[in-house]
Short mmCIF file of C-alpha atoms and ligand atoms in Angstrom, two decimals:
data_model
loop_
_atom_site.label_atom_id
_atom_site.label_comp_id
_atom_site.label_asym_id
_atom_site.label_seq_id
_atom_site.Cartn_x
_atom_site.Cartn_y
_atom_site.Cartn_z
CA MET A 1398 0.00 0.00 0.00
CA ALA A 1399 1.01 3.58 -0.38
CA ASP A 1400 -0.38 6.74 1.08
CA ALA A 1401 -2.01 8.97 -1.54
CA THR A 1402 -0.52 12.28 -0.38
CA ASN A 1403 1.41 12.67 -3.66
CA VAL A 1404 -1.78 12.02 -5.64
CA LEU A 1405 -3.37 15.04 -3.95
CA HIS A 1406 -0.63 17.35 -5.19
CA VAL A 1407 -0.70 16.65 -8.93
CA SER A 1408 -3.43 19.15 -9.75
CA PRO A 1409 -5.84 21.52 -7.96
CA VAL A 1410 -8.69 19.46 -9.41
CA ILE A 1411 -9.01 15.70 -9.92
CA PRO A 1412 -11.58 15.22 -12.68
CA VAL A 1413 -14.08 12.49 -11.83
CA VAL A 1414 -14.73 10.95 -15.23
CA THR A 1415 -17.44 8.50 -16.25
CA ILE A 1416 -17.13 7.04 -19.76
CA GLU A 1417 -19.88 5.01 -21.42
CA ASP A 1418 -18.25 4.45 -24.80
CA PRO A 1419 -14.61 3.32 -24.55
CA GLN A 1420 -13.91 5.10 -27.84
CA HIS A 1421 -14.25 8.32 -25.87
CA ALA A 1422 -11.72 7.35 -23.21
CA VAL A 1423 -8.49 8.38 -24.90
CA PRO A 1424 -9.80 11.63 -26.45
CA VAL A 1425 -11.22 12.69 -23.05
CA ALA A 1426 -7.91 11.98 -21.33
CA ARG A 1427 -5.99 13.84 -24.03
CA ALA A 1428 -8.37 16.82 -23.84
CA LEU A 1429 -7.85 17.04 -20.07
CA ALA A 1430 -4.09 16.84 -20.54
CA ASP A 1431 -4.24 19.49 -23.28
CA GLY A 1432 -5.95 21.75 -20.75
CA GLY A 1433 -3.20 21.11 -18.21
CA ILE A 1434 -4.86 18.45 -16.02
CA ARG A 1435 -2.71 15.33 -15.83
CA ILE A 1436 -4.72 13.21 -13.43
CA ILE A 1437 -8.04 11.35 -13.77
CA GLU A 1438 -10.31 9.43 -11.44
CA LEU A 1439 -12.13 7.15 -13.86
CA THR A 1440 -15.23 5.76 -12.19
CA LEU A 1441 -16.09 2.07 -12.37
CA ARG A 1442 -19.74 2.96 -12.94
CA THR A 1443 -20.09 1.67 -16.47
CA ASP A 1444 -19.77 -1.84 -17.87
CA SER A 1445 -16.95 -0.68 -20.10
CA ALA A 1446 -14.96 1.18 -17.44
CA LEU A 1447 -12.13 -1.37 -17.25
CA THR A 1448 -11.73 -1.24 -21.03
CA SER A 1449 -11.50 2.55 -20.84
CA LEU A 1450 -8.95 2.30 -18.03
CA LYS A 1451 -6.76 0.02 -20.12
CA LEU A 1452 -6.97 2.29 -23.14
CA ILE A 1453 -5.98 5.40 -21.19
CA ALA A 1454 -3.22 3.53 -19.36
CA ASN A 1455 -1.75 2.36 -22.66
CA GLU A 1456 -2.26 5.43 -24.81
CA VAL A 1457 -2.03 8.44 -22.48
CA PRO A 1458 0.91 7.59 -20.23
CA ASP A 1459 1.46 11.18 -19.11
CA ILE A 1460 -1.83 11.08 -17.17
CA LEU A 1461 -1.81 9.78 -13.58
CA LEU A 1462 -4.71 7.38 -13.86
CA GLY A 1463 -6.87 6.39 -10.92
CA ALA A 1464 -9.93 4.21 -10.65
CA GLY A 1465 -12.87 5.50 -8.64
CA THR A 1466 -16.08 4.11 -7.21
CA ILE A 1467 -14.19 1.10 -5.85
CA LEU A 1468 -16.78 -0.74 -3.74
CA THR A 1469 -15.33 -4.24 -3.47
CA PRO A 1470 -11.93 -5.96 -3.20
CA GLY A 1471 -12.55 -7.58 -6.59
CA GLN A 1472 -13.03 -4.19 -8.23
CA ALA A 1473 -9.79 -2.97 -6.66
CA ASP A 1474 -7.91 -5.95 -8.11
CA ALA A 1475 -9.51 -5.55 -11.54
CA ALA A 1476 -8.73 -1.83 -11.64
CA VAL A 1477 -5.06 -2.36 -10.78
CA ALA A 1478 -4.83 -5.13 -13.37
CA ALA A 1479 -6.30 -2.76 -15.96
CA GLY A 1480 -3.65 -0.14 -15.23
CA ALA A 1481 -5.02 2.02 -12.40
CA GLN A 1482 -2.17 3.81 -10.64
CA PHE A 1483 -4.27 4.78 -7.62
CA LEU A 1484 -7.63 3.76 -6.15
CA VAL A 1485 -10.48 5.91 -4.84
CA SER A 1486 -13.48 4.65 -2.89
CA PRO A 1487 -16.58 6.66 -1.99
CA GLY A 1488 -16.55 5.18 1.52
CA VAL A 1489 -14.74 2.35 3.30
CA THR A 1490 -15.54 -0.88 5.01
CA PRO A 1491 -12.91 -2.70 7.09
CA ALA A 1492 -12.76 -5.51 4.51
CA LEU A 1493 -12.31 -3.16 1.57
CA LEU A 1494 -9.66 -1.11 3.35
CA ASP A 1495 -7.79 -4.25 4.46
CA HIS A 1496 -7.67 -5.44 0.89
CA MET A 1497 -6.75 -2.13 -0.72
CA LEU A 1498 -3.88 -1.75 1.72
CA THR A 1499 -2.35 -4.99 0.43
CA LEU A 1500 -2.10 -3.55 -3.08
CA ASP A 1501 0.89 -1.71 -4.40
CA VAL A 1502 -0.85 1.55 -5.34
CA PRO A 1503 -1.86 4.66 -3.40
CA VAL A 1504 -5.33 4.51 -1.92
CA LEU A 1505 -7.71 7.42 -1.33
CA PRO A 1506 -10.54 6.13 0.87
CA GLY A 1507 -13.77 8.08 1.11
CA VAL A 1508 -14.82 9.46 4.48
CA ALA A 1509 -17.64 11.70 5.64
CA THR A 1510 -17.50 11.76 9.44
CA VAL A 1511 -14.87 12.40 12.10
CA GLY A 1512 -15.11 8.79 13.24
CA GLU A 1513 -14.41 7.56 9.70
CA VAL A 1514 -11.46 9.93 9.41
CA MET A 1515 -10.09 8.57 12.70
CA ALA A 1516 -10.63 4.95 11.65
CA VAL A 1517 -8.76 5.45 8.37
CA ALA A 1518 -6.00 7.47 10.05
CA GLU A 1519 -5.54 4.59 12.52
CA ARG A 1520 -4.55 2.48 9.53
CA GLY A 1521 -1.72 4.86 8.75
CA LEU A 1522 -3.28 6.95 6.00
CA ASP A 1523 -3.35 10.72 6.08
CA ALA A 1524 -4.84 11.44 2.64
CA MET A 1525 -8.57 10.87 2.13
CA LYS A 1526 -11.47 11.74 -0.13
CA PHE A 1527 -14.18 13.74 1.66
CA PHE A 1528 -17.41 12.58 0.05
CA PRO A 1529 -20.05 13.78 -0.62
CA ALA A 1530 -18.45 17.10 0.21
CA GLY A 1531 -21.33 19.51 -0.37
CA PRO A 1532 -24.15 17.50 1.22
CA ALA A 1533 -21.90 16.33 4.07
CA GLY A 1534 -21.18 19.85 5.25
CA GLY A 1535 -19.00 21.71 2.77
CA PRO A 1536 -15.96 23.84 3.56
CA SER A 1537 -17.08 24.78 7.07
CA TYR A 1538 -17.33 21.10 8.03
CA LEU A 1539 -13.80 20.40 6.73
CA ALA A 1540 -12.47 23.45 8.51
CA ALA A 1541 -13.99 22.13 11.76
CA ILE A 1542 -12.41 18.68 11.25
CA GLY A 1543 -9.04 20.37 10.82
CA ALA A 1544 -9.04 21.56 14.41
CA PRO A 1545 -9.00 18.15 16.16
CA VAL A 1546 -7.41 16.24 13.25
CA PRO A 1547 -4.91 18.64 11.65
CA ASN A 1548 -2.67 16.03 10.02
CA VAL A 1549 -5.13 14.63 7.49
CA GLN A 1550 -5.29 16.10 3.98
CA PHE A 1551 -8.53 15.84 2.02
CA CYS A 1552 -9.72 15.81 -1.55
CA PRO A 1553 -13.35 16.94 -1.14
CA THR A 1554 -15.58 15.68 -3.94
CA GLY A 1555 -19.31 15.80 -4.57
CA GLY A 1556 -21.28 18.90 -5.47
CA ILE A 1557 -18.21 21.06 -6.17
CA SER A 1558 -17.96 23.44 -9.14
CA LEU A 1559 -15.42 25.86 -10.58
CA ALA A 1560 -17.17 28.56 -8.55
CA THR A 1561 -17.13 26.76 -5.19
CA ALA A 1562 -13.74 25.01 -5.51
CA PRO A 1563 -11.78 28.03 -4.13
CA ASP A 1564 -13.78 27.88 -0.88
CA TYR A 1565 -12.31 24.41 -0.33
CA LEU A 1566 -8.84 25.00 -1.78
CA LYS A 1567 -8.11 27.81 0.65
CA LEU A 1568 -8.43 25.42 3.63
CA PRO A 1569 -5.15 24.20 5.12
CA ASN A 1570 -6.37 20.58 5.13
CA VAL A 1571 -7.43 20.56 1.46
CA SER A 1572 -4.83 19.83 -1.22
CA CYS A 1573 -7.16 19.49 -4.21
CA VAL A 1574 -10.84 18.98 -5.00
CA GLY A 1575 -12.58 16.42 -7.18
CA GLY A 1576 -15.45 16.95 -9.54
CA SER A 1577 -17.24 15.76 -12.63
CA TRP A 1578 -17.81 19.25 -14.03
CA LEU A 1579 -14.76 19.07 -16.33
CA THR A 1580 -16.28 16.26 -18.39
CA PRO A 1581 -20.00 17.01 -18.81
CA ARG A 1582 -21.90 14.07 -20.25
CA GLY A 1583 -23.21 16.20 -23.13
CA ALA A 1584 -19.72 17.30 -24.14
CA VAL A 1585 -18.44 13.72 -24.08
CA GLU A 1586 -21.37 12.43 -26.13
CA ALA A 1587 -20.98 15.29 -28.63
CA GLU A 1588 -17.22 14.55 -28.73
CA ASP A 1589 -16.60 18.20 -27.98
CA TRP A 1590 -12.99 17.76 -26.89
CA SER A 1591 -12.22 21.46 -27.13
CA GLN A 1592 -14.91 22.19 -24.52
CA ILE A 1593 -13.34 19.65 -22.18
CA ALA A 1594 -9.88 21.12 -22.77
CA ALA A 1595 -11.28 24.59 -21.99
CA LEU A 1596 -12.92 23.36 -18.78
CA ALA A 1597 -9.64 21.68 -17.82
CA ARG A 1598 -7.72 24.89 -18.49
CA GLU A 1599 -10.05 26.85 -16.17
CA ALA A 1600 -9.72 24.19 -13.48
CA ALA A 1601 -5.92 24.05 -13.81
CA GLY A 1602 -5.94 27.82 -13.27
CA LEU A 1603 -7.37 27.30 -9.78
CA GLY A 1604 -3.88 26.28 -8.76
CA GLY A 1605 -2.81 29.88 -9.05
C1 3PG B 2373 -17.80 11.25 -7.19
O1 3PG B 2373 -17.96 10.09 -7.45
O2 3PG B 2373 -16.78 11.64 -6.64
C2 3PG B 2373 -18.90 12.19 -7.49
O3 3PG B 2373 -19.92 11.60 -8.20
C3 3PG B 2373 -18.50 13.42 -8.17
O4 3PG B 2373 -19.35 14.36 -7.72
P1 3PG B 2373 -19.88 15.53 -8.65
O5 3PG B 2373 -20.52 14.86 -9.82
O6 3PG B 2373 -20.86 16.27 -7.79
O7 3PG B 2373 -18.69 16.37 -9.06
#
């Protein structure tokens, strides 16, 4: 296992990408990279997600490629076999965390409460996904967690936009945010890669 702290410092925004048609996988990844975003969390929410992971891993090597929506140990194994370089889960169970920590890739477990943060930190991790960030309490909630638990860094995800990302990024315990707004479904289906590159460019600009 590896802590995911480095993963949190690649980009101010980790795009959360869901691809239905694997033919879109490589152009989406290239459009994000063209816009200056060199990291992806590709969700395992479609039947073809593992195919898309493999394609991006093989054809866009300058992207740090993660697999998201990991719910089971089997999905974690399949994602790593397909080329995932880090794993993201929306939440954790003891069994899933045990298994992910045996794998040789950084792991970003999802947490939403102080108790979950403490349970994951007990396992030696200090980088976590805060999900679903908006509904779970937003920036003020994360700021409050930072008082008793200052050593954990978060990637809040869920309900974040270009407009609200700065409210999170200014917090000392936030290294980056995640969001699906860089790859709108309509733009992917219309194969509007220039729109995705433009959205990536705006997001990359959040880093200053
Ligand atoms: C995730 O899986 O992290 C979320 O679905 C992304 O949330 P968003 O669509 O609100 O950005």
